[in-house]
């Protein structure tokens, strides 16, 4: 028995989908990886709906995600949490940062920041140029609240991708915690929730790798512990784009769960025995949980989605 399974009961993982579309092969991979990682260690697996970005929420998507997960045999611990009902926690965290002088009001519009992008690398995020860091210019109205990113590099060991380093100040600069429309940003909410829910193992898609140093910087500012991170390769379509609603990724409804799950296991480098896709759903999980081996997951940011799922 390895160390993880002896002390495993203290592990808490989670899956945190945004209800902006249906579950596709890529999101199923993230659900499966985080589930197996928590369950193989005897830990808990929480489900959190990241529905804060209300303009992007699609009516019915959350219910659709929950019923698909259920149909695939995922069992979450406790009630589903909804970020939209937890705003007071984010407000409190922002107030603490205000009290500590670690955030500042910003009067810039998106357009002004986009226009400031000298030397911008296409495809990367636009770095905030620091315009309001030392106070609003006369006559400017505060719009959003930004985190004053500390100087220096943030390092963390990713369990799949290896050692990750990012100079957050240089890469993205002072980032938004509360938007001009009053909505709390994902970066703040995820940090508050992971800590408040006792999540100590985050397993998610590598599209969030770039966000992780920001989250670690915020955890430090709020005095919160950092979970262990594992970023799984994301499934990409034939043109190399991450599967999403925009790429019209195939919905999972109507497919045989065991077949999709067995394909997702292979995508994650696991070696399911021949015929597992024909087994019952119970048999699938009975095999998959104890055989989870994160060291087999390819340390790549993206991999082609299997035939038929792009
Ligand atoms: N809600 C985020 C997404 O669907 C995931 C956040 C996370 O796992 O930290 O991309």
CSV table of C-alpha atoms and ligand atoms in Angstrom, one decimal:
chain,number,residue,atom,x,y,z
A,1,UNK,CA,0.0,0.0,0.0
A,2,UNK,CA,1.5,3.4,-0.9
A,3,UNK,CA,1.7,6.4,1.3
A,4,UNK,CA,-1.3,8.1,-0.4
A,5,UNK,CA,-3.7,5.3,0.3
A,6,UNK,CA,-2.8,5.2,4.0
A,7,UNK,CA,-3.2,8.9,4.7
A,8,UNK,CA,-5.7,9.4,1.9
A,9,UNK,CA,-8.9,10.2,3.9
A,10,UNK,CA,-7.7,13.7,4.3
A,11,UNK,CA,-7.6,14.4,0.6
A,12,UNK,CA,-10.2,16.6,-1.0
A,13,UNK,CA,-10.5,17.1,-4.7
A,14,UNK,CA,-13.1,18.9,-6.8
A,15,UNK,CA,-14.6,19.4,-10.2
A,16,UNK,CA,-15.6,23.0,-10.9
A,17,UNK,CA,-17.4,23.3,-14.3
A,18,UNK,CA,-18.8,26.6,-15.5
A,19,UNK,CA,-22.4,26.2,-16.8
A,20,UNK,CA,-21.7,27.8,-20.1
A,21,UNK,CA,-22.4,24.8,-22.2
A,22,UNK,CA,-22.8,21.0,-22.1
A,23,UNK,CA,-20.2,18.5,-20.9
A,24,UNK,CA,-17.9,17.4,-23.8
A,25,UNK,CA,-15.1,15.0,-24.0
A,26,UNK,CA,-12.6,17.6,-22.7
A,27,UNK,CA,-14.6,18.4,-19.6
A,28,UNK,CA,-15.3,14.8,-18.9
A,29,UNK,CA,-11.5,14.2,-18.9
A,30,UNK,CA,-11.1,16.8,-16.2
A,31,UNK,CA,-14.0,15.3,-14.2
A,32,UNK,CA,-12.6,11.8,-14.5
A,33,UNK,CA,-9.0,12.8,-13.6
A,34,UNK,CA,-10.0,14.8,-10.5
A,35,UNK,CA,-12.5,12.1,-9.4
A,36,UNK,CA,-10.0,9.2,-9.8
A,37,UNK,CA,-7.3,11.1,-8.1
A,38,UNK,CA,-9.4,11.9,-5.0
A,39,UNK,CA,-11.1,8.5,-4.8
A,40,UNK,CA,-7.9,6.4,-5.4
A,41,UNK,CA,-6.5,8.2,-2.4
A,42,UNK,CA,-9.6,7.5,-0.3
A,43,UNK,CA,-10.5,11.2,-0.4
A,44,UNK,CA,-13.5,13.3,-1.0
A,45,UNK,CA,-14.6,14.8,-4.3
A,46,UNK,CA,-16.7,17.9,-4.4
A,47,UNK,CA,-18.7,19.4,-7.2
A,48,UNK,CA,-18.9,23.2,-7.5
A,49,UNK,CA,-20.8,25.1,-10.2
A,50,UNK,CA,-18.8,28.1,-11.2
A,51,UNK,CA,-21.7,30.2,-12.3
A,52,UNK,CA,-20.4,33.6,-11.3
A,53,UNK,CA,-20.1,34.9,-14.8
A,54,UNK,CA,-23.8,35.3,-15.1
A,55,UNK,CA,-23.8,36.7,-18.7
A,56,UNK,CA,-22.1,33.5,-19.9
A,57,UNK,CA,-24.3,31.1,-18.0
A,58,UNK,CA,-26.5,29.1,-20.4
A,59,UNK,CA,-30.0,28.3,-19.0
A,60,UNK,CA,-30.2,24.6,-18.2
A,61,UNK,CA,-26.5,23.9,-18.7
A,62,UNK,CA,-25.8,23.3,-14.9
A,63,UNK,CA,-28.7,20.8,-14.7
A,64,UNK,CA,-27.5,19.2,-17.9
A,65,UNK,CA,-23.9,18.8,-16.5
A,66,UNK,CA,-25.2,17.4,-13.2
A,67,UNK,CA,-27.4,14.8,-14.9
A,68,UNK,CA,-24.7,13.8,-17.3
A,69,UNK,CA,-22.2,13.3,-14.5
A,70,UNK,CA,-24.8,11.3,-12.6
A,71,UNK,CA,-25.5,9.2,-15.7
A,72,UNK,CA,-21.8,8.4,-15.9
A,73,UNK,CA,-21.8,7.2,-12.3
A,74,UNK,CA,-19.8,10.0,-10.7
A,75,UNK,CA,-20.7,10.3,-7.0
A,76,UNK,CA,-19.9,13.6,-5.4
A,77,UNK,CA,-19.6,14.2,-1.6
A,78,UNK,CA,-22.0,16.6,0.0
A,79,UNK,CA,-24.2,19.1,-1.8
A,80,UNK,CA,-23.3,20.8,-5.0
A,81,UNK,CA,-22.0,24.3,-4.2
A,82,UNK,CA,-23.0,27.2,-6.4
A,83,UNK,CA,-20.6,30.2,-6.6
A,84,UNK,CA,-23.5,32.5,-7.2
A,85,UNK,CA,-24.7,31.8,-3.7
A,86,UNK,CA,-21.4,32.4,-2.1
A,87,UNK,CA,-20.8,36.0,-2.9
A,88,UNK,CA,-20.5,37.1,0.7
A,89,UNK,CA,-17.3,35.0,1.0
A,90,UNK,CA,-15.7,36.7,-2.0
A,91,UNK,CA,-16.8,40.2,-0.7
A,92,UNK,CA,-15.2,39.4,2.7
A,93,UNK,CA,-11.9,38.3,1.1
A,94,UNK,CA,-11.9,41.5,-1.1
A,95,UNK,CA,-12.5,43.6,2.0
A,96,UNK,CA,-9.6,41.9,3.8
A,97,UNK,CA,-7.3,42.7,0.8
A,98,UNK,CA,-8.6,46.3,0.9
A,99,UNK,CA,-7.8,46.5,4.6
A,100,UNK,CA,-4.3,45.2,3.9
A,101,UNK,CA,-3.8,47.7,1.1
A,102,UNK,CA,-3.2,44.9,-1.5
A,103,UNK,CA,-5.9,46.0,-4.0
A,104,UNK,CA,-6.6,49.2,-5.7
A,105,UNK,CA,-9.5,50.7,-7.7
A,106,UNK,CA,-9.0,51.0,-11.4
A,107,UNK,CA,-10.7,53.4,-13.8
A,108,UNK,CA,-9.5,51.9,-17.0
A,109,UNK,CA,-11.8,50.5,-19.6
A,110,UNK,CA,-11.0,47.3,-21.5
A,111,UNK,CA,-10.5,49.3,-24.6
A,112,UNK,CA,-7.9,51.5,-22.9
A,113,UNK,CA,-6.0,48.4,-21.7
A,114,UNK,CA,-6.2,46.7,-25.1
A,115,UNK,CA,-4.9,49.9,-26.7
A,116,UNK,CA,-1.9,49.9,-24.4
A,117,UNK,CA,-0.6,46.6,-25.7
A,118,UNK,CA,2.8,47.5,-27.0
A,119,UNK,CA,5.0,44.5,-27.6
A,120,UNK,CA,2.0,42.3,-27.0
A,121,UNK,CA,2.5,38.6,-27.9
A,122,UNK,CA,-0.5,37.4,-30.0
A,123,UNK,CA,-2.5,34.8,-28.2
A,124,UNK,CA,-1.3,35.7,-24.7
A,125,UNK,CA,-3.2,37.8,-22.2
A,126,UNK,CA,-2.9,41.6,-22.3
A,127,UNK,CA,-0.7,42.7,-19.4
A,128,UNK,CA,-2.3,45.5,-17.3
A,129,UNK,CA,0.1,48.4,-17.7
A,130,UNK,CA,-0.2,49.6,-14.1
A,131,UNK,CA,-2.1,52.8,-15.0
A,132,UNK,CA,-4.1,53.2,-11.7
A,133,UNK,CA,-1.7,51.3,-9.4
A,134,UNK,CA,-0.7,54.5,-7.6
A,135,UNK,CA,-4.0,56.2,-7.6
A,136,UNK,CA,-6.8,57.2,-10.0
A,137,UNK,CA,-6.0,60.1,-12.3
A,138,UNK,CA,-8.1,63.2,-11.5
A,139,UNK,CA,-11.6,62.9,-12.8
A,140,UNK,CA,-11.4,59.1,-13.3
A,141,UNK,CA,-14.2,57.0,-11.7
A,142,UNK,CA,-13.3,53.7,-10.1
A,143,UNK,CA,-14.6,50.8,-12.2
A,144,UNK,CA,-12.9,47.5,-11.1
A,145,UNK,CA,-10.7,46.4,-8.2
A,146,UNK,CA,-7.3,45.0,-9.0
A,147,UNK,CA,-4.8,42.9,-7.0
A,148,UNK,CA,-1.5,44.6,-6.6
A,149,UNK,CA,0.7,41.7,-7.8
A,150,UNK,CA,4.0,41.3,-5.9
A,151,UNK,CA,7.3,41.4,-7.8
A,152,UNK,CA,9.1,38.2,-8.4
A,153,UNK,CA,8.5,34.7,-9.8
A,154,UNK,CA,6.0,32.2,-8.5
A,155,UNK,CA,7.0,28.6,-8.6
A,156,UNK,CA,5.1,25.4,-8.0
A,157,UNK,CA,5.6,21.7,-8.7
A,158,UNK,CA,2.8,20.4,-10.9
A,159,UNK,CA,2.1,16.7,-10.4
A,160,UNK,CA,1.7,16.2,-14.2
A,161,UNK,CA,3.5,19.1,-15.9
A,162,UNK,CA,6.5,19.4,-13.6
A,163,UNK,CA,7.9,22.6,-12.2
A,164,UNK,CA,6.1,25.7,-13.3
A,165,UNK,CA,7.4,29.2,-13.0
A,166,UNK,CA,5.7,32.5,-13.9
A,167,UNK,CA,6.5,36.1,-13.1
A,168,UNK,CA,2.9,37.2,-12.7
A,169,UNK,CA,3.7,40.9,-12.7
A,170,UNK,CA,5.5,40.6,-16.0
A,171,UNK,CA,3.0,38.1,-17.6
A,172,UNK,CA,-0.4,39.6,-16.7
A,173,UNK,CA,0.3,42.5,-14.2
A,174,UNK,CA,-2.3,43.6,-11.6
A,175,UNK,CA,-5.3,41.5,-12.4
A,176,UNK,CA,-9.0,42.1,-11.7
A,177,UNK,CA,-10.7,40.7,-8.6
A,178,UNK,CA,-14.0,42.6,-9.0
A,179,UNK,CA,-15.2,43.7,-12.4
A,180,UNK,CA,-16.7,47.0,-13.4
A,181,UNK,CA,-20.1,45.3,-13.4
A,182,UNK,CA,-19.6,44.2,-9.8
A,183,UNK,CA,-19.1,40.5,-10.6
A,184,UNK,CA,-16.3,38.8,-8.7
A,185,UNK,CA,-13.6,37.4,-10.9
A,186,UNK,CA,-12.9,33.6,-11.2
A,187,UNK,CA,-9.4,34.0,-9.8
A,188,UNK,CA,-10.7,35.4,-6.5
A,189,UNK,CA,-13.7,33.0,-6.2
A,190,UNK,CA,-11.7,29.9,-6.9
A,191,UNK,CA,-9.0,30.7,-4.3
A,192,UNK,CA,-11.6,31.5,-1.6
A,193,UNK,CA,-13.7,28.4,-2.4
A,194,UNK,CA,-10.8,25.9,-2.6
A,195,UNK,CA,-9.6,27.1,0.8
A,196,UNK,CA,-13.0,27.4,2.4
A,197,UNK,CA,-14.0,23.9,1.2
A,198,UNK,CA,-10.7,22.3,2.3
A,199,UNK,CA,-9.7,21.4,-1.2
A,200,UNK,CA,-6.0,20.3,-1.1
A,201,UNK,CA,-5.8,18.6,-4.5
A,202,UNK,CA,-6.7,20.5,-7.6
A,203,UNK,CA,-6.8,18.4,-10.8
A,204,UNK,CA,-8.0,20.3,-13.8
A,205,UNK,CA,-7.2,21.1,-17.5
A,206,UNK,CA,-3.9,22.6,-18.5
A,207,UNK,CA,-5.8,25.6,-19.9
A,208,UNK,CA,-5.7,26.8,-16.3
A,209,UNK,CA,-2.0,26.3,-15.8
A,210,UNK,CA,-1.4,30.0,-16.6
A,211,UNK,CA,-3.9,31.0,-14.0
A,212,UNK,CA,-2.3,29.0,-11.2
A,213,UNK,CA,0.5,31.4,-10.3
A,214,UNK,CA,-2.1,34.2,-10.0
A,215,UNK,CA,-4.1,32.0,-7.6
A,216,UNK,CA,-1.0,31.2,-5.6
A,217,UNK,CA,-0.1,34.9,-5.3
A,218,UNK,CA,-3.7,35.5,-4.0
A,219,UNK,CA,-3.5,32.6,-1.6
A,220,UNK,CA,-0.3,34.1,-0.1
A,221,UNK,CA,-1.9,37.6,0.2
A,222,UNK,CA,-4.9,36.1,2.0
A,223,UNK,CA,-2.9,33.7,4.1
A,224,UNK,CA,-4.5,30.6,2.6
A,225,UNK,CA,-2.8,27.3,2.1
A,226,UNK,CA,-2.0,26.3,-1.5
A,227,UNK,CA,-3.4,23.0,-2.7
A,228,UNK,CA,-1.3,20.5,-4.7
A,229,UNK,CA,-1.9,21.0,-8.4
A,230,UNK,CA,-2.1,18.6,-11.3
A,231,UNK,CA,-2.9,19.9,-14.8
A,232,UNK,CA,-4.2,17.4,-17.3
A,233,UNK,CA,-3.7,17.7,-21.0
A,234,UNK,CA,-6.7,19.3,-22.7
A,235,UNK,CA,-8.4,17.6,-25.6
A,236,UNK,CA,-7.9,19.5,-28.8
A,237,UNK,CA,-9.7,19.3,-32.1
A,238,UNK,CA,-8.1,18.7,-35.5
A,239,UNK,CA,-7.1,22.3,-35.8
A,240,UNK,CA,-5.5,22.3,-32.4
A,241,UNK,CA,-8.2,24.3,-30.5
A,242,UNK,CA,-9.3,23.2,-27.1
A,243,UNK,CA,-12.7,21.6,-27.3
A,244,UNK,CA,-15.4,23.9,-26.2
A,245,UNK,CA,-18.8,25.2,-27.0
A,246,UNK,CA,-17.2,27.6,-29.5
A,247,UNK,CA,-15.5,24.7,-31.4
A,248,UNK,CA,-18.9,22.9,-31.4
A,249,UNK,CA,-17.5,19.9,-29.4
A,250,UNK,CA,-19.8,16.9,-29.5
A,251,UNK,CA,-22.2,16.5,-26.6
A,252,UNK,CA,-21.9,13.3,-24.6
A,253,UNK,CA,-25.6,12.7,-24.4
A,254,UNK,CA,-26.6,9.6,-26.2
A,255,UNK,CA,-23.2,7.9,-26.1
A,256,UNK,CA,-22.5,4.8,-23.9
A,257,UNK,CA,-20.9,6.1,-20.7
A,258,UNK,CA,-18.6,3.2,-20.3
A,259,UNK,CA,-17.2,3.6,-23.8
A,260,UNK,CA,-16.6,7.3,-23.3
A,261,UNK,CA,-15.1,6.8,-19.9
A,262,UNK,CA,-12.7,4.1,-21.2
A,263,UNK,CA,-11.6,6.4,-24.0
A,264,UNK,CA,-11.0,9.2,-21.5
A,265,UNK,CA,-8.9,6.8,-19.4
A,266,UNK,CA,-6.8,6.0,-22.4
A,267,UNK,CA,-6.5,9.7,-23.2
A,268,UNK,CA,-5.1,10.1,-19.6
A,269,UNK,CA,-2.4,7.5,-20.3
A,270,UNK,CA,-4.1,4.7,-18.2
A,271,UNK,CA,-4.2,1.2,-19.5
A,272,UNK,CA,-7.7,-0.2,-19.2
A,273,UNK,CA,-8.0,-3.9,-20.0
A,274,UNK,CA,-9.5,-4.7,-23.4
A,275,UNK,CA,-13.3,-4.9,-23.1
A,276,UNK,CA,-13.7,-2.4,-20.3
A,277,UNK,CA,-15.8,-0.3,-22.6
A,278,UNK,CA,-18.2,-3.2,-22.8
A,279,UNK,CA,-18.4,-3.8,-19.0
A,280,UNK,CA,-21.1,-2.4,-16.8
A,281,UNK,CA,-20.7,1.1,-15.3
A,282,UNK,CA,-20.1,-0.5,-11.9
A,283,UNK,CA,-17.4,-2.7,-13.3
A,284,UNK,CA,-15.8,0.3,-15.0
A,285,UNK,CA,-15.5,2.3,-11.7
A,286,UNK,CA,-14.4,-0.8,-9.8
A,287,UNK,CA,-11.5,-1.2,-12.2
A,288,UNK,CA,-10.7,2.5,-12.7
A,289,UNK,CA,-10.4,3.8,-9.1
A,290,UNK,CA,-7.8,1.4,-7.7
A,291,UNK,CA,-5.8,1.5,-11.0
A,292,UNK,CA,-5.4,5.3,-11.2
A,293,UNK,CA,-1.8,6.1,-11.8
A,294,UNK,CA,-1.2,9.8,-12.2
A,295,UNK,CA,2.4,9.2,-13.2
A,296,UNK,CA,1.1,7.8,-16.5
A,297,UNK,CA,-0.7,11.0,-17.5
A,298,UNK,CA,1.3,12.6,-20.4
A,299,UNK,CA,2.9,15.9,-19.3
A,300,UNK,CA,1.5,17.8,-22.3
A,301,UNK,CA,-0.7,20.8,-22.4
A,302,UNK,CA,-2.9,19.4,-25.1
A,303,UNK,CA,-3.5,16.2,-27.0
A,304,UNK,CA,-5.7,15.4,-29.9
A,305,UNK,CA,-9.2,14.3,-28.9
A,306,UNK,CA,-9.9,10.7,-30.0
A,307,UNK,CA,-11.7,10.1,-33.2
A,308,UNK,CA,-15.3,11.2,-33.1
A,309,UNK,CA,-15.0,13.5,-30.1
A,310,UNK,CA,-13.6,16.7,-31.7
B,1,LIG,N1,-14.7,26.9,-13.9
B,1,LIG,C1,-13.5,26.7,-14.6
B,1,LIG,C2,-13.7,26.1,-16.0
B,1,LIG,O1,-14.7,25.5,-16.2
B,1,LIG,C3,-12.6,25.6,-13.9
B,1,LIG,C4,-12.0,26.2,-12.7
B,1,LIG,C5,-11.0,25.3,-12.0
B,1,LIG,O2,-11.1,24.0,-12.1
B,1,LIG,O3,-10.3,25.9,-11.2
B,1,LIG,O4,-12.8,26.3,-16.8
